[in-house]
Amino acid sequence: MTAPIISQVEDAIQEAIRRALPGVLRTTGTIPGAWDVEVAQRVLQMAPSVWVSQEGFTGTGQPRVLDWRFGVYAVASMGYEEDRRRGTPVEIGTYAMTERIISFLDSLIVPGVGTLQLQTGRPQFIEPMIELGGTVEGLLFGIRLQFPRPDTAAQGVELSDFRQFHGDWDFAPMTSGRWDEWLAQDHSGLEPDAQDDVAGP
């Protein structure tokens, strides 16, 4: 099954990030669009890192054509704030990450989908990051996405093979006064009281 258009863009951005910053990141991944302290703490534990989120869209006045936005966040966590921005001889800072990201992502062509364009960039979440010991540089990219017509959107959709669930159930008789005694007995030679067979994807 073909991946959704939004997923294709996210995947292309992450692949470009890996090519832009080989061997210097601890990880790259996707996060929800809404940052909070919990998300910030989690990404700082994996710095230096770069994270991608989809940031919503605006309409264009054309049916099924939307200007979609993706955020790209360079994250550093070192002892001194200046080191987090400028880097050290042993760890990359957000300035260098940002430069490489822009070089690789601005005007990036996502095959069969569209072209990314850099829109804005600025430091993010400054106050909470000061307390947590991190620095985040955020970049916002836009891409115009054209979604398929309703009568063609489902074409090419394939389901995986179905799996069969089978369950055998035994129930204690209503006259049983002590459930633990009934459970301790050997019921393996008896027919089950009920059976379920459910097919699922």
Coordinates of C-alpha atoms in Angstrom, one line a residue, residues 87-154:
G87 CA 29.2 23.7 19.2
T88 CA 32.5 22.3 20.6
P89 CA 35.3 20.3 19.1
V90 CA 33.5 17.1 20.2
E91 CA 29.8 18.0 19.7
I92 CA 27.8 19.9 17.0
G93 CA 25.8 22.9 17.9
T94 CA 22.5 24.2 16.6
Y95 CA 24.1 26.8 14.3
A96 CA 26.0 24.1 12.3
M97 CA 22.9 21.8 12.3
T98 CA 20.7 24.6 11.0
E99 CA 23.1 25.6 8.2
R100 CA 23.3 22.0 7.0
I101 CA 19.5 21.4 7.3
I102 CA 18.8 24.5 5.2
S103 CA 21.3 23.5 2.5
F104 CA 19.7 20.1 2.1
L105 CA 16.0 20.8 2.7
D106 CA 15.3 24.2 1.1
S107 CA 14.0 23.4 -2.4
L108 CA 14.1 19.6 -1.6
I109 CA 12.0 17.8 -4.2
V110 CA 9.8 15.0 -2.8
P111 CA 9.3 12.8 -5.9
G112 CA 5.7 12.7 -7.1
V113 CA 4.6 15.1 -4.3
G114 CA 6.1 18.6 -4.4
T115 CA 9.0 20.8 -3.4
L116 CA 9.8 22.0 0.1
Q117 CA 10.5 25.7 0.7
L118 CA 12.0 27.3 3.8
Q119 CA 9.5 29.8 5.3
T120 CA 10.8 31.0 8.7
G121 CA 13.3 30.0 11.4
R122 CA 14.0 31.1 15.0
P123 CA 15.0 29.8 18.4
Q124 CA 12.2 27.8 20.1
F125 CA 11.0 27.3 23.7
I126 CA 13.6 29.6 25.1
E127 CA 12.4 29.9 28.7
P128 CA 11.7 26.2 29.4
M129 CA 15.0 25.3 27.6
I130 CA 17.0 27.5 29.8
E131 CA 15.8 25.6 32.8
L132 CA 16.3 22.2 31.2
G133 CA 19.7 23.0 29.8
G134 CA 19.0 22.7 26.1
T135 CA 18.8 24.8 23.0
V136 CA 16.3 24.3 20.1
E137 CA 16.5 26.0 16.7
G138 CA 13.2 25.7 14.8
L139 CA 12.8 25.9 11.0
L140 CA 9.4 25.9 9.2
F141 CA 9.1 24.5 5.7
G142 CA 6.1 24.6 3.4
I143 CA 5.1 22.3 0.6
R144 CA 2.0 22.4 -1.6
L145 CA 0.2 19.0 -1.5
Q146 CA -2.4 17.9 -3.9
F147 CA -4.6 15.1 -2.6
P148 CA -6.3 12.6 -4.8
R149 CA -10.0 12.8 -5.9
P150 CA -12.4 10.8 -3.8
D151 CA -13.0 8.3 -6.6
T152 CA -9.3 7.5 -6.9
A153 CA -8.1 7.9 -3.3
A154 CA -8.8 4.3 -2.5

